[in-house]
Amino acid sequence: MWDVIRSMCDYNPRLTLTLDLTPALPTTLGVLSKWAAESVRHVFLPSSTFIANTKGYPVLPKPTQQFIRDSMIHQPTIILAGVGEGHHSRGGEAAYTQYVRHLEKTSPAVQAVKKEGTVENFAKGYQDYLQAPLQPLMDNLPSITYQTFEQDPVKYALYEEAMYRAFLDHSAGENLVVCVAGAGRGPLVARCFKALNRAQREATVMAVEKNSNAFVTLQERKHREWGDSVYLIFGDMRVIDVPLKADILVSELLGSFGDNELSPECLDGAMRFLKLNGISIPSSYTAHLAPLSSSKLYNEARSTKNEKSLETPYVVMFQAVNILSGTKATIDGRCGPQVQECWEFEHPRRDAVLDARGLPFTNSHNARSATMRFYIPHAGTLHGLAGYFEAVLYGNVGLSIHPHRKDQVSKDMLSWFPLFFPFKVTPIPFMRLKTALPDENRAYRNPSTFPVTPSCKSRSGG
Ligand SMILES: C[S@@+](CC[C@H](N)C(=O)[O-])C[C@H]1O[C@@H](n2cnc3c(N)ncnc32)[C@H](O)[C@@H]1O
């Protein structure tokens, strides 16, 4: 019914919902998650929905408690009714209000926003805010963007750990050569020296950067901090030459969807800097997708009035969204898990065919496509896809924004929000239980078969 009304109103952003919690909630909470993707402004909560606890105070049944806690992230107005009707011996207006406040305070989502150092706290004010992804190859990033990157302690700690472990895998007497490709203002160079110090290894470090503004900071840091232990090389890694071949190439050219800041293309050029048995940090990265319902994000994408606004991905800190797919793969193997991997890039490419300069002849090896089949357990409307990435830096040290694995791999990492790929076609309603994505929504790189073309400003709330 809601879908019919909002479709008739052409998704007018002034249309909002009030949920009436008078009837008992369904026992399967998955059915309710769809409301997370809608503009629920009010929740109507009559005293008759409450039950009495052992001391006679009004409390809510467990499923309703969880639903209210989850909904608190959207800051709905809770309308209490019938609080003077004497349904509970220890009732009264204050008891009901205090209980609702308690649910708000103990809501994990609200607590995460209040806790310093969490992504949710860092992203305050950026929830569901659409940003164009960065294009660090085409654009020279301003200093303020590098400053935002550098606020992420987790990313740099993991890079340091990866370098440290890679250094330990070389013997102490070796004079290593490390190349930091795309060094920005130098945070990875600084971490490289920390890792060398921890591992008690010696290395010559080269830092390559094509952004003249960032290069000035590198020069200043060389002068003040690093001295002759660093060679600074200005230019595009796809064309320049470096004085030494490296054992380890360190880069951070990753986008929220893995390759969308053109890491594969840039690293193809930089592989010339590596010794035959040299390694890359990261060694690989994968892109992941899930079907997404969010009338808020869909409306935001449409509202820019730009013809291409529904043909471009956006970096977004998701809040009012619902992933439509089921959390597990189906037993018969027909449908994969809730979030599925679509493709991978590895560095260095062992199978590469290269020209005399060590560069690939074409870029066709970086083209990717994928077909995925998702299990959709509950009816809902598909507005687009959620995109995530994971990267292996070295060994079992990695980076991840995959919703199920990020906390194990790189908890509280701030650098990347997910991507939202809106669908240009009218939102697709799923009425049946088992549905796969329609065929025309498969290919990522081909604008004619996929309503989204990758354009690459910001990766997170910066
Ligand atoms: C995402 S930033 C990371 C910077 C830095 N490593 C950090 O972690 O703060 C990527 C950097 O790579 C540089 N870059 C991108 N493509 C490049 C290329 N082809 N050659 C040289 N530098 C490049 C950009 O200018 C930018 O400074």
Coordinates of C-alpha atoms and ligand atoms in Angstrom, one line a residue:
M1 CA 0.0 0.0 0.0
W2 CA 2.8 2.4 1.0
D3 CA 4.6 1.7 -2.3
V4 CA 1.4 2.5 -4.3
I5 CA 0.9 5.8 -2.4
R6 CA 4.5 7.0 -2.8
S7 CA 4.7 5.9 -6.4
M8 CA 1.5 7.9 -7.1
C9 CA 3.1 10.9 -5.4
D10 CA 6.3 10.4 -7.5
Y11 CA 8.4 9.8 -4.4
N12 CA 7.7 13.3 -3.2
P13 CA 10.2 13.9 -0.4
R14 CA 7.5 15.7 1.7
L15 CA 5.7 12.4 2.0
T16 CA 6.6 10.8 5.4
L17 CA 5.3 7.8 7.3
T18 CA 4.0 7.2 10.8
L19 CA 4.2 3.6 12.0
D20 CA 1.4 2.4 14.2
L21 CA 2.7 -0.2 16.7
T22 CA -0.7 -1.0 18.1
P23 CA -0.9 -4.4 16.4
A24 CA 1.6 -7.1 17.5
L25 CA 4.8 -7.0 15.4
P26 CA 5.6 -9.9 13.1
T27 CA 8.0 -12.3 14.8
T28 CA 10.5 -12.3 11.9
L29 CA 12.4 -9.0 12.3
G30 CA 13.7 -9.2 8.7
V31 CA 10.2 -8.2 7.5
L32 CA 10.5 -5.0 9.5
S33 CA 13.9 -4.0 8.2
K34 CA 12.3 -2.5 5.1
W35 CA 11.1 0.4 7.2
A36 CA 14.7 1.3 7.8
A37 CA 14.8 2.4 4.1
E38 CA 11.7 4.6 4.3
S39 CA 11.2 8.1 5.7
V40 CA 9.6 7.1 9.0
R41 CA 9.1 10.3 11.0
H42 CA 6.7 9.2 13.7
V43 CA 6.1 6.0 15.6
F44 CA 2.7 5.7 17.3
L45 CA 3.1 3.7 20.5
P46 CA -0.1 3.2 22.6
S47 CA 0.2 2.0 26.2
S48 CA -1.6 -1.1 25.3
T49 CA 1.5 -2.3 23.4
F50 CA 3.4 -2.3 26.6
I51 CA 3.5 -5.3 29.0
A52 CA 4.3 -5.1 32.7
N53 CA 7.6 -6.3 34.0
T54 CA 7.9 -8.2 37.3
K55 CA 7.8 -5.0 39.3
G56 CA 4.7 -3.8 37.4
Y57 CA 6.5 -1.1 35.3
P58 CA 5.6 -0.9 31.6
V59 CA 8.1 -2.4 29.2
L60 CA 7.9 -3.5 25.6
P61 CA 8.0 -7.1 24.2
K62 CA 11.5 -8.1 23.0
P63 CA 10.8 -7.8 19.2
T64 CA 9.3 -4.3 19.7
Q65 CA 12.2 -3.2 21.9
Q66 CA 14.7 -4.2 19.2
F67 CA 12.6 -2.5 16.5
I68 CA 12.5 0.7 18.5
R69 CA 16.2 0.6 19.4
D70 CA 17.0 0.1 15.7
S71 CA 14.7 2.9 14.6
M72 CA 16.3 5.4 17.0
I73 CA 19.1 6.0 14.5
H74 CA 16.5 7.8 12.4
Q75 CA 15.4 10.0 15.4
P76 CA 11.6 9.5 14.9
T77 CA 9.2 11.3 17.1
I78 CA 7.6 8.7 19.4
I79 CA 4.0 9.4 20.0
L80 CA 2.8 7.8 23.3
A81 CA -0.9 7.4 23.7
G82 CA -3.2 6.2 26.5
V83 CA -0.5 6.7 29.2
G84 CA -3.2 7.8 31.7
E85 CA -5.4 4.8 31.2
G86 CA -3.9 2.8 34.0
H87 CA -2.9 -0.2 32.0
H88 CA 0.0 -0.9 34.3
S89 CA 0.2 -0.7 38.1
R90 CA 3.5 1.3 38.0
G91 CA 2.5 3.2 34.8
G92 CA 1.9 7.0 34.4
E93 CA 3.3 9.3 31.8
A94 CA 6.8 9.5 33.3
A95 CA 7.3 5.7 33.4
Y96 CA 6.5 5.3 29.7
T97 CA 8.7 8.2 28.7
Q98 CA 11.6 7.1 30.8
Y99 CA 11.4 3.6 29.3
V100 CA 11.5 5.0 25.7
R101 CA 14.5 7.2 26.7
H102 CA 16.2 4.1 28.1
L103 CA 15.7 2.3 24.7
E104 CA 17.2 5.3 22.9
K105 CA 20.2 5.4 25.2
T106 CA 20.8 1.6 24.9
S107 CA 20.4 1.6 21.1
P108 CA 23.7 0.2 19.6
A109 CA 23.4 2.5 16.6
V110 CA 22.9 5.6 18.9
Q111 CA 25.8 4.5 21.1
A112 CA 28.1 4.0 18.1
V113 CA 27.4 7.6 16.9
K114 CA 28.3 8.9 20.4
K115 CA 31.5 6.9 20.7
E116 CA 34.7 8.7 19.7
G117 CA 36.8 6.9 17.1
T118 CA 33.9 5.0 15.4
V119 CA 33.0 5.5 11.8
E120 CA 29.5 6.4 12.9
N121 CA 30.9 9.2 15.1
F122 CA 33.3 10.4 12.3
A123 CA 30.5 10.4 9.8
K124 CA 28.1 12.5 11.9
G125 CA 26.2 14.8 9.6
Y126 CA 27.2 12.8 6.5
Q127 CA 24.7 9.9 6.9
D128 CA 22.8 9.4 3.6
Y129 CA 24.6 12.4 2.1
L130 CA 25.6 11.7 -1.5
Q131 CA 29.1 12.6 -2.6
A132 CA 30.8 12.2 -5.9
P133 CA 33.8 9.8 -5.6
L134 CA 37.3 11.2 -5.7
Q135 CA 39.3 11.0 -8.9
P136 CA 42.9 11.3 -7.6
L137 CA 44.4 10.4 -11.0
M138 CA 42.5 13.0 -13.0
D139 CA 42.4 15.7 -10.3
N140 CA 45.1 17.0 -8.0
L141 CA 43.7 16.6 -4.5
P142 CA 43.7 19.7 -2.3
S143 CA 45.7 19.6 1.0
I144 CA 42.5 19.4 3.0
T145 CA 41.6 16.1 1.4
Y146 CA 45.0 14.6 2.4
Q147 CA 44.4 16.0 5.9
T148 CA 41.1 14.1 6.0
F149 CA 42.8 10.9 4.8
E150 CA 45.5 11.3 7.5
Q151 CA 42.8 11.4 10.3
D152 CA 42.4 7.6 9.8
P153 CA 44.7 5.9 12.3
V154 CA 43.5 2.4 11.4
K155 CA 44.4 2.5 7.7
Y156 CA 48.0 3.7 8.3
A157 CA 48.4 1.3 11.3
L158 CA 47.4 -1.6 9.0
Y159 CA 49.8 -0.4 6.2
E160 CA 52.6 -0.2 8.7
E161 CA 51.8 -3.7 10.0
A162 CA 51.8 -5.1 6.4
M163 CA 55.1 -3.4 5.6
Y164 CA 56.6 -4.7 8.9
R165 CA 55.6 -8.3 8.1
A166 CA 56.9 -8.0 4.6
F167 CA 60.3 -6.6 5.9
L168 CA 60.5 -9.5 8.4
D169 CA 60.2 -11.9 5.5
H170 CA 63.5 -10.5 4.2
S171 CA 66.8 -11.3 5.9
A172 CA 68.4 -8.6 8.1
G173 CA 71.5 -8.1 5.9
E174 CA 69.6 -7.2 2.7
N175 CA 69.5 -3.6 1.6
L176 CA 65.8 -3.4 0.6
V177 CA 64.3 -0.9 -1.9
V178 CA 60.8 0.3 -1.1
C179 CA 58.8 2.4 -3.5
V180 CA 55.7 4.3 -2.3
A181 CA 53.7 5.0 -5.4
G182 CA 51.2 7.9 -5.0
A183 CA 52.8 9.1 -1.8
G184 CA 50.5 12.2 -1.2
R185 CA 51.9 14.2 1.7
G186 CA 53.9 11.3 2.9
P187 CA 52.0 9.4 5.6
L188 CA 52.9 6.0 4.1
V189 CA 56.6 7.0 3.8
A190 CA 56.6 7.9 7.5
R191 CA 54.9 4.5 8.3
C192 CA 57.5 2.8 6.2
F193 CA 60.3 4.2 8.4
K194 CA 58.4 3.1 11.5
A195 CA 58.0 -0.4 10.1
L196 CA 61.7 -0.6 9.1
N197 CA 62.7 0.5 12.6
R198 CA 60.4 -2.1 14.2
A199 CA 61.7 -4.8 12.0
Q200 CA 65.3 -3.7 12.3
R201 CA 65.7 -3.6 8.6
E202 CA 67.5 -1.2 6.3
A203 CA 66.0 0.2 3.1
T204 CA 66.3 2.9 0.4
V205 CA 62.9 4.5 0.0
M206 CA 61.5 6.1 -3.1
A207 CA 58.4 8.2 -3.1
V208 CA 56.5 8.9 -6.4
E209 CA 53.8 11.6 -6.6
K210 CA 52.2 13.4 -9.6
N211 CA 50.4 16.1 -7.6
S212 CA 52.7 19.2 -7.5
N213 CA 50.9 20.6 -4.4
A214 CA 51.4 17.4 -2.4
F215 CA 55.0 17.1 -3.8
V216 CA 55.9 20.4 -2.1
T217 CA 55.0 18.9 1.3
L218 CA 57.0 15.8 0.5
Q219 CA 60.0 18.0 -0.3
E220 CA 59.5 19.9 3.0
R221 CA 59.3 16.6 4.9
K222 CA 62.4 15.2 3.2
H223 CA 64.3 18.4 4.2
R224 CA 63.0 18.3 7.8
E225 CA 62.5 14.6 8.6
W226 CA 63.8 12.0 6.2
G227 CA 67.0 13.4 4.6
D228 CA 68.9 11.3 2.1
S229 CA 67.1 8.1 3.0
V230 CA 64.3 9.1 0.6
Y231 CA 64.4 9.7 -3.2
L232 CA 61.5 11.9 -4.2
I233 CA 60.3 11.4 -7.8
F234 CA 57.8 13.8 -9.4
G235 CA 55.5 12.4 -12.1
D236 CA 52.9 10.0 -13.2
M237 CA 53.9 6.4 -12.2
R238 CA 52.6 5.2 -15.6
V239 CA 55.3 7.1 -17.5
I240 CA 58.2 8.1 -15.3
D241 CA 61.3 6.0 -14.6
V242 CA 62.8 5.4 -11.2
P243 CA 66.5 5.1 -10.4
L244 CA 66.3 1.7 -8.6
K245 CA 64.2 -1.5 -8.9
A246 CA 62.1 -2.1 -5.8
D247 CA 61.5 -5.1 -3.7
I248 CA 58.3 -3.7 -2.4
L249 CA 55.8 -1.4 -4.1
V250 CA 53.4 0.3 -1.6
S251 CA 50.4 2.2 -2.9
E252 CA 47.0 3.3 -1.7
L253 CA 45.0 4.1 -4.8
L254 CA 41.9 2.3 -3.7
G255 CA 38.3 3.4 -4.1
S256 CA 35.2 2.3 -2.2
F257 CA 34.6 -0.3 -4.9
G258 CA 38.3 -1.3 -5.1
D259 CA 39.3 -0.3 -8.6
N260 CA 37.2 2.9 -9.1
E261 CA 40.1 5.3 -8.4
L262 CA 42.0 3.4 -11.2
S263 CA 44.5 1.6 -9.0
P264 CA 44.8 -1.3 -11.5
E265 CA 45.6 1.0 -14.4
C266 CA 48.2 3.1 -12.3
L267 CA 49.8 0.0 -10.8
D268 CA 50.1 -1.6 -14.3
G269 CA 52.5 1.3 -15.0
A270 CA 54.3 1.1 -11.7
M271 CA 55.0 -2.7 -12.0
R272 CA 58.1 -1.6 -14.1
F273 CA 59.6 -0.4 -10.8
L274 CA 59.5 -3.9 -9.3
K275 CA 62.3 -6.5 -9.2
L276 CA 61.3 -9.9 -10.8
N277 CA 60.3 -11.3 -7.4
G278 CA 59.1 -8.0 -6.0
I279 CA 55.7 -7.7 -4.3
S280 CA 52.9 -5.1 -4.1
I281 CA 51.2 -3.9 -1.0
P282 CA 48.2 -4.3 -1.6
S283 CA 48.6 -7.6 -3.3
S284 CA 44.9 -7.9 -4.3
Y285 CA 41.5 -6.3 -3.9
T286 CA 37.9 -7.4 -4.5
A287 CA 34.6 -5.6 -5.3
H288 CA 31.4 -6.6 -3.6
L289 CA 27.7 -5.8 -4.3
A290 CA 24.3 -6.1 -2.7
P291 CA 20.8 -5.1 -3.8
L292 CA 19.7 -2.0 -2.0
S293 CA 16.4 -0.4 -1.1
S294 CA 16.4 3.2 -0.1
S295 CA 13.8 5.7 -1.2
K296 CA 15.8 8.4 0.6
L297 CA 19.0 7.8 -1.5
Y298 CA 17.0 7.3 -4.6
N299 CA 15.2 10.7 -4.1
E300 CA 18.5 12.4 -3.3
A301 CA 20.1 11.1 -6.5
R302 CA 17.1 12.2 -8.5
S303 CA 16.8 15.6 -6.9
T304 CA 20.0 17.0 -8.4
K305 CA 18.1 17.6 -11.7
N306 CA 21.3 16.6 -13.6
E307 CA 20.5 14.2 -16.4
K308 CA 23.3 11.9 -15.4
S309 CA 22.5 11.9 -11.7
L310 CA 21.1 8.4 -11.9
E311 CA 24.0 7.1 -14.0
T312 CA 26.8 7.7 -11.6
P313 CA 27.8 6.0 -8.3
Y314 CA 27.9 8.0 -5.1
V315 CA 30.0 7.6 -1.9
V316 CA 27.5 7.4 1.0
M317 CA 27.5 6.6 4.7
F318 CA 24.4 4.5 4.6
Q319 CA 21.7 5.0 7.2
A320 CA 18.2 4.9 5.8
V321 CA 18.8 1.8 3.7
N322 CA 17.8 -1.8 3.6
I323 CA 19.8 -4.6 2.0
L324 CA 17.1 -6.7 0.3
S325 CA 19.0 -9.9 0.0
G326 CA 18.9 -12.7 2.5
T327 CA 21.9 -13.0 4.9
K328 CA 22.8 -16.6 3.8
A329 CA 23.3 -18.4 0.5
T330 CA 20.4 -20.7 -0.3
I331 CA 20.9 -24.4 0.5
D332 CA 20.4 -25.4 -3.1
G333 CA 23.3 -23.1 -4.1
R334 CA 21.2 -21.1 -6.6
C335 CA 21.6 -17.9 -4.7
G336 CA 24.8 -16.6 -3.1
P337 CA 25.1 -14.7 0.2
Q338 CA 23.7 -11.3 1.1
V339 CA 26.8 -9.4 -0.2
Q340 CA 28.6 -11.0 -3.1
E341 CA 32.0 -10.6 -4.5
C342 CA 32.0 -9.6 -8.2
W343 CA 35.7 -9.4 -9.2
E344 CA 39.3 -9.2 -8.1
F345 CA 42.5 -7.5 -9.1
E346 CA 45.9 -8.8 -8.3
H347 CA 49.4 -7.2 -8.3
P348 CA 51.8 -7.9 -9.8
R349 CA 50.0 -9.7 -12.6
R350 CA 52.0 -12.9 -13.2
D351 CA 50.4 -13.5 -16.6
A352 CA 51.1 -10.0 -18.0
V353 CA 52.1 -9.5 -21.7
L354 CA 54.1 -6.3 -21.8
D355 CA 55.7 -4.1 -24.4
A356 CA 59.4 -3.1 -24.5
R357 CA 58.8 -0.4 -21.9
G358 CA 57.2 -3.0 -19.5
L359 CA 53.7 -1.6 -20.1
P360 CA 50.6 -3.6 -21.1
F361 CA 49.6 -3.2 -24.7
T362 CA 45.9 -2.6 -23.9
N363 CA 43.7 -2.1 -20.8
S364 CA 41.4 -5.0 -21.7
H365 CA 42.8 -7.2 -18.9
N366 CA 41.2 -4.7 -16.5
A367 CA 37.7 -5.1 -17.8
R368 CA 35.4 -7.1 -15.5
S369 CA 31.8 -8.3 -15.5
A370 CA 29.9 -10.5 -13.1
T371 CA 26.5 -12.2 -12.8
M372 CA 25.1 -12.6 -9.4
R373 CA 22.0 -14.2 -8.1
F374 CA 20.5 -13.0 -4.8
Y375 CA 17.9 -14.5 -2.6
I376 CA 15.3 -11.9 -1.7
P377 CA 13.3 -13.2 1.3
H378 CA 10.9 -10.3 1.8
A379 CA 9.0 -8.0 -0.6
G380 CA 10.7 -4.7 -1.1
T381 CA 11.7 -2.1 -3.8
L382 CA 15.1 -2.2 -5.4
H383 CA 16.5 1.3 -5.9
G384 CA 20.1 0.4 -6.7
L385 CA 23.2 -1.5 -5.5
A386 CA 25.5 -1.1 -2.5
G387 CA 29.2 -1.4 -3.4
Y388 CA 32.0 -2.4 -1.1
F389 CA 35.7 -3.4 -1.3
E390 CA 38.2 -5.6 0.5
A391 CA 42.0 -5.5 0.0
V392 CA 44.7 -7.9 1.0
L393 CA 47.7 -5.8 1.9
Y394 CA 50.2 -8.5 2.9
G395 CA 49.6 -12.0 4.4
N396 CA 46.5 -11.8 6.5
V397 CA 46.7 -8.0 7.0
G398 CA 43.9 -6.3 5.0
L399 CA 41.4 -3.5 4.7
S400 CA 37.6 -4.1 4.4
I401 CA 34.4 -2.1 4.3
H402 CA 32.4 -5.3 3.7
P403 CA 29.5 -4.9 6.2
H404 CA 30.0 -8.4 7.6
R405 CA 33.8 -8.5 7.7
K406 CA 35.0 -4.9 8.3
D407 CA 35.0 -5.3 12.1
Q408 CA 37.3 -8.3 11.9
V409 CA 39.6 -6.9 9.3
S410 CA 39.9 -3.2 9.9
K411 CA 37.6 -2.1 12.7
D412 CA 36.9 1.7 12.9
M413 CA 38.6 2.4 9.6
L414 CA 37.4 5.8 8.5
S415 CA 38.7 6.3 5.0
W416 CA 36.0 4.8 2.9
F417 CA 32.2 4.9 2.9
P418 CA 30.3 2.4 0.6
L419 CA 29.2 3.3 -2.9
F420 CA 25.6 3.6 -4.0
F421 CA 24.8 2.8 -7.6
P422 CA 21.3 4.1 -8.2
F423 CA 19.2 2.5 -10.9
K424 CA 18.0 4.8 -13.6
V425 CA 15.0 2.5 -14.3
T426 CA 11.9 3.0 -12.2
P427 CA 12.5 1.4 -8.8
I428 CA 12.0 -2.4 -9.2
P429 CA 9.4 -3.9 -6.8
F430 CA 10.1 -7.4 -5.6
M431 CA 6.8 -9.0 -4.8
R432 CA 7.9 -12.7 -4.8
L433 CA 10.1 -14.5 -2.4
K434 CA 12.9 -15.6 -4.8
T435 CA 14.1 -13.1 -7.3
A436 CA 17.4 -12.5 -8.9
L437 CA 18.7 -9.1 -10.3
P438 CA 17.3 -8.4 -13.7
D439 CA 19.8 -9.2 -16.5
E440 CA 20.2 -5.7 -17.7
N441 CA 21.7 -4.7 -14.4
R442 CA 24.8 -6.8 -14.6
A443 CA 27.8 -5.2 -16.3
Y444 CA 29.6 -2.5 -14.3
R445 CA 31.7 -0.9 -16.9
N446 CA 29.3 -0.8 -19.8
P447 CA 26.9 2.1 -19.6
S448 CA 24.5 0.6 -22.1
T449 CA 23.8 -2.5 -20.1
F450 CA 24.1 -1.1 -16.6
P451 CA 22.4 2.1 -15.6
V452 CA 25.5 3.3 -13.7
T453 CA 28.8 4.5 -15.1
P454 CA 31.8 4.9 -12.8
S455 CA 32.8 8.5 -12.5
C456 CA 35.1 9.3 -10.0
K457 CA 35.4 13.4 -4.9
S458 CA 35.4 12.0 -1.6
R459 CA 35.7 8.5 -0.2
S460 CA 34.3 9.2 3.2
G461 CA 33.0 12.2 5.1
G462 CA 35.8 14.6 4.2
Ligands
LIG1 C1 44.4 8.2 -2.3 S1 45.7 9.2 -2.4 C2 46.8 8.5 -1.1 C3 47.9 9.4 -0.7 C4 48.8 8.9 0.5 N1 49.4 7.7 0.1 C5 47.9 8.7 1.7 O1 47.6 7.6 2.1 O2 47.5 9.8 2.3 C6 46.5 8.7 -3.8 C7 47.7 9.5 -4.2 O3 48.2 8.9 -5.4 C8 48.5 10.0 -6.3 N2 48.4 9.4 -7.7 C9 47.3 8.9 -8.3 N3 47.6 8.4 -9.5 C10 48.9 8.6 -9.7 C11 49.8 8.3 -10.7 N4 49.4 7.8 -11.8 N5 51.1 8.7 -10.6 C12 51.6 9.3 -9.4 N6 50.8 9.5 -8.4 C13 49.5 9.2 -8.5 C14 47.5 11.0 -6.1 O4 47.9 12.3 -6.5 C15 47.3 10.9 -4.6 O5 48.3 11.8 -3.9

